[in-house]
CSV table of C-alpha atoms in Angstrom, one decimal:
chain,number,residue,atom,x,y,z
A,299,UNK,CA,227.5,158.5,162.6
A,300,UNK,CA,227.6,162.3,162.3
A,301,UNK,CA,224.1,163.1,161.5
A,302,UNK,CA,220.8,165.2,163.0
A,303,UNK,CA,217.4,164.0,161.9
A,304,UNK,CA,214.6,166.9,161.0
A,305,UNK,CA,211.1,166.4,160.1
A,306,UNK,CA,209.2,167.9,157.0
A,307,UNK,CA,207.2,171.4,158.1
A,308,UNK,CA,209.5,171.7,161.6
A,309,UNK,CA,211.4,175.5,161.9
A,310,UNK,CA,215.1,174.6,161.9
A,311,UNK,CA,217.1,176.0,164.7
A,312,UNK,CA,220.7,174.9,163.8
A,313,UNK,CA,222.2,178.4,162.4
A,314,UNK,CA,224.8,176.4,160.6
A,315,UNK,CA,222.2,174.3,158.5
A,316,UNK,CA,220.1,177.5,158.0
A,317,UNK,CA,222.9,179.8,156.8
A,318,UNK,CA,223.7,176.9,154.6
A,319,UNK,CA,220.2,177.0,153.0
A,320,UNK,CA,220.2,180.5,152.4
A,321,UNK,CA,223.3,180.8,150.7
A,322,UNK,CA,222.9,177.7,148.1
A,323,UNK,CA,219.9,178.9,145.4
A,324,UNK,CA,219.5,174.9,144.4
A,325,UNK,CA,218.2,174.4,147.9
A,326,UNK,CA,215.3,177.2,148.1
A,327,UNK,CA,212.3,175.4,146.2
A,328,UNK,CA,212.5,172.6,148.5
A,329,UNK,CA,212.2,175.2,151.8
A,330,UNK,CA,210.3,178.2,152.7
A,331,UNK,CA,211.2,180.6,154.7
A,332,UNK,CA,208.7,183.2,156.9
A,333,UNK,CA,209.9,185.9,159.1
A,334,UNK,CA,212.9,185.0,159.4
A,335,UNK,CA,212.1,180.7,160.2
A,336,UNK,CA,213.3,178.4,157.5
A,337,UNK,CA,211.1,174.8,157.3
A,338,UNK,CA,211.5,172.0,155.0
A,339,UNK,CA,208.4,171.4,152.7
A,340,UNK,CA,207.1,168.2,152.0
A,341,UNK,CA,210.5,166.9,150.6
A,342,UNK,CA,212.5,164.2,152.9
A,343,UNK,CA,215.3,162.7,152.5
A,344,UNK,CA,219.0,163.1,153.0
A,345,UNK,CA,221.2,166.8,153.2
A,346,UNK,CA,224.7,165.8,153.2
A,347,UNK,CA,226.8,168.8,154.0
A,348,UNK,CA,230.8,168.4,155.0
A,349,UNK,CA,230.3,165.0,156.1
A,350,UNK,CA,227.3,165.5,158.0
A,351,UNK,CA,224.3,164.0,157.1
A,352,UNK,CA,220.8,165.6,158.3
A,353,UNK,CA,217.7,163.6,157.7
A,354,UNK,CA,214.7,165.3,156.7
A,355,UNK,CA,211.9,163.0,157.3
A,356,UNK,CA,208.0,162.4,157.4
A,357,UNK,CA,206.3,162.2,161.3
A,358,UNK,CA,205.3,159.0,160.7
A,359,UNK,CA,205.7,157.6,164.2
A,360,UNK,CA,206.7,159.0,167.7
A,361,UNK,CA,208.8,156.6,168.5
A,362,UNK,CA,212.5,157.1,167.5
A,363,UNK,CA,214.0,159.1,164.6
A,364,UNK,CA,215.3,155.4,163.4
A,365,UNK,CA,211.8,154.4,163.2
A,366,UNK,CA,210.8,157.3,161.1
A,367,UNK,CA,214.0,156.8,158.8
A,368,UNK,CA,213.1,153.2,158.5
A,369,UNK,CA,209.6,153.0,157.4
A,370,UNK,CA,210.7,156.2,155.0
A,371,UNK,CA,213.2,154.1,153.8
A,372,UNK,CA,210.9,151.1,153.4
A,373,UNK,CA,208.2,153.0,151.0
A,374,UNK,CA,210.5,154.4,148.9
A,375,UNK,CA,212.1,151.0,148.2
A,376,UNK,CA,209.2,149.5,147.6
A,377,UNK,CA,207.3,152.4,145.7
A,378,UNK,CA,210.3,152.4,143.0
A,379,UNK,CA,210.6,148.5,143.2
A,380,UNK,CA,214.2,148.3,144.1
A,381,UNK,CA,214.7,144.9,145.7
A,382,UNK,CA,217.6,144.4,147.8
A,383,UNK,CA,219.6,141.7,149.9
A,384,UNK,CA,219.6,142.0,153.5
A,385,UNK,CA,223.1,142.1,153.7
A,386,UNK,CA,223.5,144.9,151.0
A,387,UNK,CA,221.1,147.0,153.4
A,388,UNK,CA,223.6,146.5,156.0
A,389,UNK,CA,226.7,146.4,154.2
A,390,UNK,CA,225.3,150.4,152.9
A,391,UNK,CA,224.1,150.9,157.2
A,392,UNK,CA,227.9,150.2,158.3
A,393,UNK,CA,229.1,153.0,155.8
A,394,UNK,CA,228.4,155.8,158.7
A,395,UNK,CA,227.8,158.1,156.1
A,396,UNK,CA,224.4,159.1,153.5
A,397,UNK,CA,223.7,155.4,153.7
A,398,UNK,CA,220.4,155.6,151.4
A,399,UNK,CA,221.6,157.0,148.7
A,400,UNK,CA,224.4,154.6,149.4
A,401,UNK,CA,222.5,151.6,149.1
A,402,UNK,CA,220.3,152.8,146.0
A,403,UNK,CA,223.6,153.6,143.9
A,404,UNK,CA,225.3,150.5,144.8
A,405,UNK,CA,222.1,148.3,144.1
A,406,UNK,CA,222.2,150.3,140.5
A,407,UNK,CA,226.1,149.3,139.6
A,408,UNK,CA,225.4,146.0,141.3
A,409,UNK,CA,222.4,145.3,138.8
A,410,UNK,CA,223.7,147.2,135.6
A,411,UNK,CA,227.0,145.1,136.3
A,412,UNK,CA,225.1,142.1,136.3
A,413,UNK,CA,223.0,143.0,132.6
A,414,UNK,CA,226.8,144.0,131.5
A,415,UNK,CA,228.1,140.6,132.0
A,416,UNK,CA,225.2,139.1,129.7
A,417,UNK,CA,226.4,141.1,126.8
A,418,UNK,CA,226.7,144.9,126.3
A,419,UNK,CA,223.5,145.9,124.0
A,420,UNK,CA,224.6,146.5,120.1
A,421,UNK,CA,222.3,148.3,117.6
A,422,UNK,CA,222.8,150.2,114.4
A,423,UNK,CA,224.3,153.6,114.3
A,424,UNK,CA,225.3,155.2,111.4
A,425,UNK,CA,228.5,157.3,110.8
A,426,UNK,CA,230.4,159.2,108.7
A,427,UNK,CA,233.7,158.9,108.0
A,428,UNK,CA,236.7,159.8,105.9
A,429,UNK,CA,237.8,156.0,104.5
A,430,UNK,CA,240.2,154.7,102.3
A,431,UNK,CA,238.0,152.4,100.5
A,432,UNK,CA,234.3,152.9,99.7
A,433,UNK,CA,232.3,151.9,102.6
A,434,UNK,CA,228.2,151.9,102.5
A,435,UNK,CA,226.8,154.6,100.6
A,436,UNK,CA,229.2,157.7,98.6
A,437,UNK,CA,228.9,161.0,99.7
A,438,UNK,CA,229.1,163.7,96.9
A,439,UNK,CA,229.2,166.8,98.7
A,440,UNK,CA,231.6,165.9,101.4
A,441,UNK,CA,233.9,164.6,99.0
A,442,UNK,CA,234.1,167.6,96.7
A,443,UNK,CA,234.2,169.6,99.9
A,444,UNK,CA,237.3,167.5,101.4
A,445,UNK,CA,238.7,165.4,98.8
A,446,UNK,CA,241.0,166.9,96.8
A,447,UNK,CA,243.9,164.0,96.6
A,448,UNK,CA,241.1,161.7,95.7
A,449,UNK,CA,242.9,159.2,98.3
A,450,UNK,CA,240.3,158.8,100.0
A,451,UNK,CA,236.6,158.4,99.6
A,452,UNK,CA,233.5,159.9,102.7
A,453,UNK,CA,231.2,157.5,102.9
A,454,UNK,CA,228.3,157.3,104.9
A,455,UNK,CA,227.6,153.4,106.9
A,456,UNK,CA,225.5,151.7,109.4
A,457,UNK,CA,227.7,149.8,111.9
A,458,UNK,CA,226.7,147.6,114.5
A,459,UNK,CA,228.2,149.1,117.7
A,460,UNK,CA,228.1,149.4,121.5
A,461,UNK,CA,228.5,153.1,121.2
A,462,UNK,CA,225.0,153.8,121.1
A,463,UNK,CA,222.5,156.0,122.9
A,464,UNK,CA,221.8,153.4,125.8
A,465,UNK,CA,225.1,153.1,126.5
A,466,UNK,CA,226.1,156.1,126.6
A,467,UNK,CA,223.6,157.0,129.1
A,468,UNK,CA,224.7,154.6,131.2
A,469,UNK,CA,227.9,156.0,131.1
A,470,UNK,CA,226.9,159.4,131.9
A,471,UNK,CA,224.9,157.7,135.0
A,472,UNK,CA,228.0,155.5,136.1
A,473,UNK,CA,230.0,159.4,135.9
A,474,UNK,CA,227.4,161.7,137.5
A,475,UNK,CA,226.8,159.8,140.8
A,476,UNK,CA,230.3,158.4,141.2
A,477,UNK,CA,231.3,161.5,143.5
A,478,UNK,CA,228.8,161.2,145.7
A,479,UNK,CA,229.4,157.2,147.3
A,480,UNK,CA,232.3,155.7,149.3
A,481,UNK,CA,232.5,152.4,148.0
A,482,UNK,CA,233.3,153.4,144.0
A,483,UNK,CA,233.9,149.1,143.4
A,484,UNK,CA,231.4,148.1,141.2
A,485,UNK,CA,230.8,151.8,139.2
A,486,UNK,CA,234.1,151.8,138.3
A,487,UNK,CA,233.4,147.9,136.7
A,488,UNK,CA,230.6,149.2,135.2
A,489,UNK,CA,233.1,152.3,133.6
A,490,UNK,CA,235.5,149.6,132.2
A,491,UNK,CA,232.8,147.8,130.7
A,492,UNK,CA,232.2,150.7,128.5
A,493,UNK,CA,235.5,151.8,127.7
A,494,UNK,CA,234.2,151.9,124.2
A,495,UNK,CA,231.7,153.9,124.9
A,496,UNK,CA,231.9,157.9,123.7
A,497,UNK,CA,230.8,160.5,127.0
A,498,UNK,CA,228.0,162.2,125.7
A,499,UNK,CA,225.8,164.8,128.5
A,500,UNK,CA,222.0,164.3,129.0
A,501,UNK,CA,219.4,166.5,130.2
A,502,UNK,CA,217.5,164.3,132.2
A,503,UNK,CA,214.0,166.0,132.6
A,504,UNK,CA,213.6,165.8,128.4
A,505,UNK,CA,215.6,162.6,128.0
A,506,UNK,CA,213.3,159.7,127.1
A,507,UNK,CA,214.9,156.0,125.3
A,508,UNK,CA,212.6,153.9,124.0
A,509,UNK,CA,212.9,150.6,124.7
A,510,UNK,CA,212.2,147.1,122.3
A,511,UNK,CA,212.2,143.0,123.2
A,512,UNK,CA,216.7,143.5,122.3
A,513,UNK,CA,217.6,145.8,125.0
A,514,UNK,CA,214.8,145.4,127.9
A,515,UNK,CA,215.9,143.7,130.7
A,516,UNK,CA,217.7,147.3,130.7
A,517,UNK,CA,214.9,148.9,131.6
A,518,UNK,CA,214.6,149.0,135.5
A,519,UNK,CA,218.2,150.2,135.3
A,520,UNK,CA,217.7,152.7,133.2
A,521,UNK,CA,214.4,153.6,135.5
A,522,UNK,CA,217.1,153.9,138.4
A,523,UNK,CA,219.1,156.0,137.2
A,524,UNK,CA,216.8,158.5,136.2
A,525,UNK,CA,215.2,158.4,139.1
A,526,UNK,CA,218.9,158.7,140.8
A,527,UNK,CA,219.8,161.3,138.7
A,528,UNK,CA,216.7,164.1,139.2
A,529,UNK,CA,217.1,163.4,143.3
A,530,UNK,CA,220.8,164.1,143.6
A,531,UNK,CA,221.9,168.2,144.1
A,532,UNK,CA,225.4,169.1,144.1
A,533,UNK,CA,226.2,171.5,146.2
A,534,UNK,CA,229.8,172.7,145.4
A,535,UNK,CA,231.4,175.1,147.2
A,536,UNK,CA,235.3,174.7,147.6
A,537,UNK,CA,235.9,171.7,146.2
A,538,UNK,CA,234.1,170.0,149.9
A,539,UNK,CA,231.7,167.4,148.4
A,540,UNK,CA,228.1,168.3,149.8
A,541,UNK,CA,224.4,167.2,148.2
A,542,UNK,CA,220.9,166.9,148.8
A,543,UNK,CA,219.2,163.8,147.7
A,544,UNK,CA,215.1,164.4,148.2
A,545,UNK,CA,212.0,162.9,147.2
A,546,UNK,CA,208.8,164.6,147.2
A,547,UNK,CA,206.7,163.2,149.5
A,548,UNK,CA,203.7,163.6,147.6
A,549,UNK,CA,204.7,161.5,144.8
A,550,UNK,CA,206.2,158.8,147.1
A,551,UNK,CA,203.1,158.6,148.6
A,552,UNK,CA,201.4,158.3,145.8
A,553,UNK,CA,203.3,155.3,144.1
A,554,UNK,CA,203.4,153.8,147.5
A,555,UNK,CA,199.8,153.0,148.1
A,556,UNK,CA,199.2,152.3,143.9
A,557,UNK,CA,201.6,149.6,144.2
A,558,UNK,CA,200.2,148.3,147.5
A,559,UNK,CA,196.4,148.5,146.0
A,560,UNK,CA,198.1,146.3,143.0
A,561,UNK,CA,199.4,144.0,145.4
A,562,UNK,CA,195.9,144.0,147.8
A,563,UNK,CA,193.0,144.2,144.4
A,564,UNK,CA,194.1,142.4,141.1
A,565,UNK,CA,191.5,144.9,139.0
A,566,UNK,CA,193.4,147.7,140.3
A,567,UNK,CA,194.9,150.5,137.5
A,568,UNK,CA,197.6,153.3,138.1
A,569,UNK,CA,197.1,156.3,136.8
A,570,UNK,CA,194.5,155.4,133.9
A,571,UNK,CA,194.2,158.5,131.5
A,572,UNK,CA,190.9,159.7,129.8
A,573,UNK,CA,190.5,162.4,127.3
A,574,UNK,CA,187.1,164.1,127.2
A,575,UNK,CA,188.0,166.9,125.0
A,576,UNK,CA,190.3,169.4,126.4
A,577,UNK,CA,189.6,168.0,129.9
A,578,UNK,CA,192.6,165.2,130.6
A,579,UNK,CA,191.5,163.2,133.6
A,580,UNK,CA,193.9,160.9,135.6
A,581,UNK,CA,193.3,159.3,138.9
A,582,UNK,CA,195.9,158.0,140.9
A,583,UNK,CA,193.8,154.5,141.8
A,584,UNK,CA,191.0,152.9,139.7
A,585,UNK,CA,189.8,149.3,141.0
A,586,UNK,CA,186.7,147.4,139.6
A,587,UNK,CA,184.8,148.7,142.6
A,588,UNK,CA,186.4,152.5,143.4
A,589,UNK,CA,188.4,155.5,142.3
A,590,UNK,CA,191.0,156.4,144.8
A,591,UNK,CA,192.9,159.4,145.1
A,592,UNK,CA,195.6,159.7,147.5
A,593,UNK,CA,196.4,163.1,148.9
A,594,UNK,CA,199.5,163.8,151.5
A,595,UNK,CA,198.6,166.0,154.0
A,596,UNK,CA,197.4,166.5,156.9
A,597,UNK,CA,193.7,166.7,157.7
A,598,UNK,CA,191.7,165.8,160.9
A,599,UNK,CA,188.1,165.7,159.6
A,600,UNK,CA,185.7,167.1,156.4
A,601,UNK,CA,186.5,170.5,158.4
A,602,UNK,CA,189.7,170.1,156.4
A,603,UNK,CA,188.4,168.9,152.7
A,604,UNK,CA,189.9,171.3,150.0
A,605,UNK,CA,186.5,172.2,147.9
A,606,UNK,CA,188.7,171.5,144.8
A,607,UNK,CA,189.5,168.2,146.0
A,608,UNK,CA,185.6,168.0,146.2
A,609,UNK,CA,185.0,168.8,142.8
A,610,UNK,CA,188.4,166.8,141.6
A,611,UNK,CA,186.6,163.2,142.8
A,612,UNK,CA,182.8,164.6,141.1
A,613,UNK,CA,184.4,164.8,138.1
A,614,UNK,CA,185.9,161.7,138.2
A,615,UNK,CA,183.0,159.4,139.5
A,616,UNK,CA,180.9,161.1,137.2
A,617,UNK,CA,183.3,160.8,134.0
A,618,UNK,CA,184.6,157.4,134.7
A,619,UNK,CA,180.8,156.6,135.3
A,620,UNK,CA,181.9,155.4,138.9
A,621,UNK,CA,180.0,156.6,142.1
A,622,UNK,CA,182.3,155.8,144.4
A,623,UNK,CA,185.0,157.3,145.2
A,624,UNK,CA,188.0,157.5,148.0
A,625,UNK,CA,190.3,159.9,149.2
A,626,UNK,CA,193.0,158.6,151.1
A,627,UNK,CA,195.5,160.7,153.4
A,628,UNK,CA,198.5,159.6,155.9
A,629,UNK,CA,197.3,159.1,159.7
A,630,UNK,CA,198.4,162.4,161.1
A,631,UNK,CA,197.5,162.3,164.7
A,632,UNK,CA,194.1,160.6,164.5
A,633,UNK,CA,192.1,157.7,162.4
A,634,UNK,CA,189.9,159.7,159.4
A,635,UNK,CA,186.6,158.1,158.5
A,636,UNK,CA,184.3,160.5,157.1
A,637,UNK,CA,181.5,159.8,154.3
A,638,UNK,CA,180.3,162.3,152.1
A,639,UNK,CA,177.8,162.7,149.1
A,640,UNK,CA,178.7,164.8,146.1
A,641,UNK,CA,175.6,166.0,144.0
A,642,UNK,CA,172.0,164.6,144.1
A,643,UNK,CA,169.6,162.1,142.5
A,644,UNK,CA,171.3,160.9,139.4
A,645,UNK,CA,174.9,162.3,139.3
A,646,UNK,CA,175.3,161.9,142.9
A,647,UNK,CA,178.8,160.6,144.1
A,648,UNK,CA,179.9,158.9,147.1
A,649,UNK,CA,183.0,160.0,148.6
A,650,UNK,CA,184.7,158.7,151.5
A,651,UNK,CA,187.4,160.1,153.0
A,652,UNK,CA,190.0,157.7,154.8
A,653,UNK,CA,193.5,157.5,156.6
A,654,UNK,CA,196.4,154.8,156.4
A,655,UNK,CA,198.6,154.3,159.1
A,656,UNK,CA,201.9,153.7,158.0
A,657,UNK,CA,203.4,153.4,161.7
A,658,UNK,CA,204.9,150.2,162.2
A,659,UNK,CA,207.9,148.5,163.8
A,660,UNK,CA,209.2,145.4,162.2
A,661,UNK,CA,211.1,144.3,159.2
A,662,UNK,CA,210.8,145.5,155.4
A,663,UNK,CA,208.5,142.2,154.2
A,664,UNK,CA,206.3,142.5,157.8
A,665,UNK,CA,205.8,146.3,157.1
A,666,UNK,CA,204.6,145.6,153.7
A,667,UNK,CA,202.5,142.7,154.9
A,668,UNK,CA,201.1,145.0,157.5
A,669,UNK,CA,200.7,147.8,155.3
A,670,UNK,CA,198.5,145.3,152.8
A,671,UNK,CA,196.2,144.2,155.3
A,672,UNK,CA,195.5,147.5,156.3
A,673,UNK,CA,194.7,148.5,153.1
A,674,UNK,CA,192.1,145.3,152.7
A,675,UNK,CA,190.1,146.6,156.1
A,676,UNK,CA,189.6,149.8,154.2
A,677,UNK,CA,188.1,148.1,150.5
């Protein structure tokens, strides 16, 4: 496989990869550059430029650049609950080329194809249209306005039709990452499927469907391509097909641990909003017993504690009326253990600050076991 592996917050020394940066705006927000050195920031995942592929990971372990990739590779399956064969894993491995998005596409046709072959969904749209017979309800103003024969009547109907809003997302999806994966099989089933279907484009940061008991086991798909769609960056230039496809490693983090507290603590809540006036509160862990935020960085000790990230777990423990409280980072190069008290008497908070080690070499379901019985020796 042509490919070069480079790790969040490391200077990059290939000119090549560097001139590349610089000359593509799309790329700048997810580096920074300083006298002269260009460094990834805390986004990993997959730069694919003229066939190359360069991994941009998280340090995880010291062991092998294939380690790193695999436990990266592991959380984010897990932390966006994508649930794949073994073989589809290696069928997407033995591609030699930007495997993980790869496997992530072909696991989204494979599963929309699957829903398609239940039924497409159906609802109610309604349309207008230029008929020769009365059809739902008369239009007066359109007909003055195009009528003049009288031959035929504009009529305004509700028709039950697959050329709805869901579907024509899908579409859109099926269209979008189509360029970007070798194996176009089971997108381009998916595309005949909706043949019926009108292109329509979405703006996918604003674009929310709302979803009822008729067209929910749609849902995860729908989840996926979004997802998909925000992480993939074309990079044109001449026709050559290059992209980035990144993840912020703060958020993966984030959704990482929630669903491993889930798994580890019943009473455990994800992101649980409370208003208190103007002040909107929303931690990223609540269990019966602890508020938990997770933080990804790197830290050695309370030398290292941001004094907002202080007054960030006060004000929850003390508006959640919970006094203790837990910050949890990634291991960096050593264990964390600290234990802190916020405020006195009364209002005082306990705060502990705590790492996870994520290094581990084994198999997806024996990291995740790991990972959960790591998690237990820190409740």
């Amino acid at each position: 496989m042509n490919e070069k592996f480079l790790y969040e917050y490391e200077t990059i020394d290939d000119e090549t990869v560097i001139s590349y940066i610089q000359t593509h705006k799309e790329l700048h927000p997810f580096f920074e550059e300083k006298w002269g050195k260009i460094k990834p920031l805390q986004y990993c995942g997959i730069l694919h430029i003229e066939g190359q592929d360069l991994f941009i990971l998280p340090k995880i372990t010291s062991k092998s650049d294939a380690a790193n990739l695999n436990i990266f590779t592991y959380m984010l399956l897990y932390a966006y609950d994508i649930k794949l064969y073994k073989e589809d894993f290696a069928k997407a491995k033995n591609q030699k080329s930007n495997f993980l998005l790869e496997v992530l596409v072909q696991h989204f046709a494979k599963e929309l194809l699957r829903e398609f072959t239940k039924g497409l969904y159906k609802s109610y749209i309604t349309k207008e249209e230029n008929l020769r017979t009365l059809r739902g309800k008369y239009l007066l103003t359109q007909n003055i306005r195009h009528n003049f024969s009288r031959t035929k009547i504009y009529c305004e109907f509700d028709e039950f039709s697959v050329d709805n809003e869901l579907n024509q997302f899908f579409l859109f999806a099926l269209k979008s990452l189509l360029p970007f994966v070798r194996n176009r099989r089971l997108l381009k089933e998916c595309l005949l499927v909706l043949d019926e279907v009108s292109s329509k484009e979405f703006h996918i940061s604003s674009f929310t469907f709302h979803f009822n008991r008729l067209n929910s086991r749609f849902f995860k798909s729908y989840e996926l391509a979004l997802m998909l769609l925000a992480r993939v960056i074309p990079l044109f230039e001449d026709g050559k097909r290059s992209f980035a496809f990144l993840f912020d490693m703060n958020e993966l983090f984030e959704n990482f641990m929630g669903k491993i507290y889930k798994d580890v603590d019943r009473s455990t809540h994800l992101q649980k909003q409370r208003n208190y006036g103007s002040l909107v509160l929303k931690p990223d862990i609540i269990t019966d017993g602890m508020i938990i935020d997770t933080k990804y960085k790197k830290v050695s000790g309370r030398e290292d504690l941001n004094v907002s990230d202080k007054y960030q777990m006060f004000v929850y423990g003390t508006n959640f009326l919970q006094p203790k409280t837990m910050l949890l980072y990634p291991k960096h190069k050593q264990d964390i253990c600290e234990d802190l008290e916020l405020g006195k008497n009364d209002t005082m908070i306990e705060l502990k600050m705590r790492s996870i080690d994520l290094d581990f070499d084994g198999e997806y379901e024996e990291f995740l076991d790991e990972i959960r019985g790591r998690v237990e020796n820190l409740i």
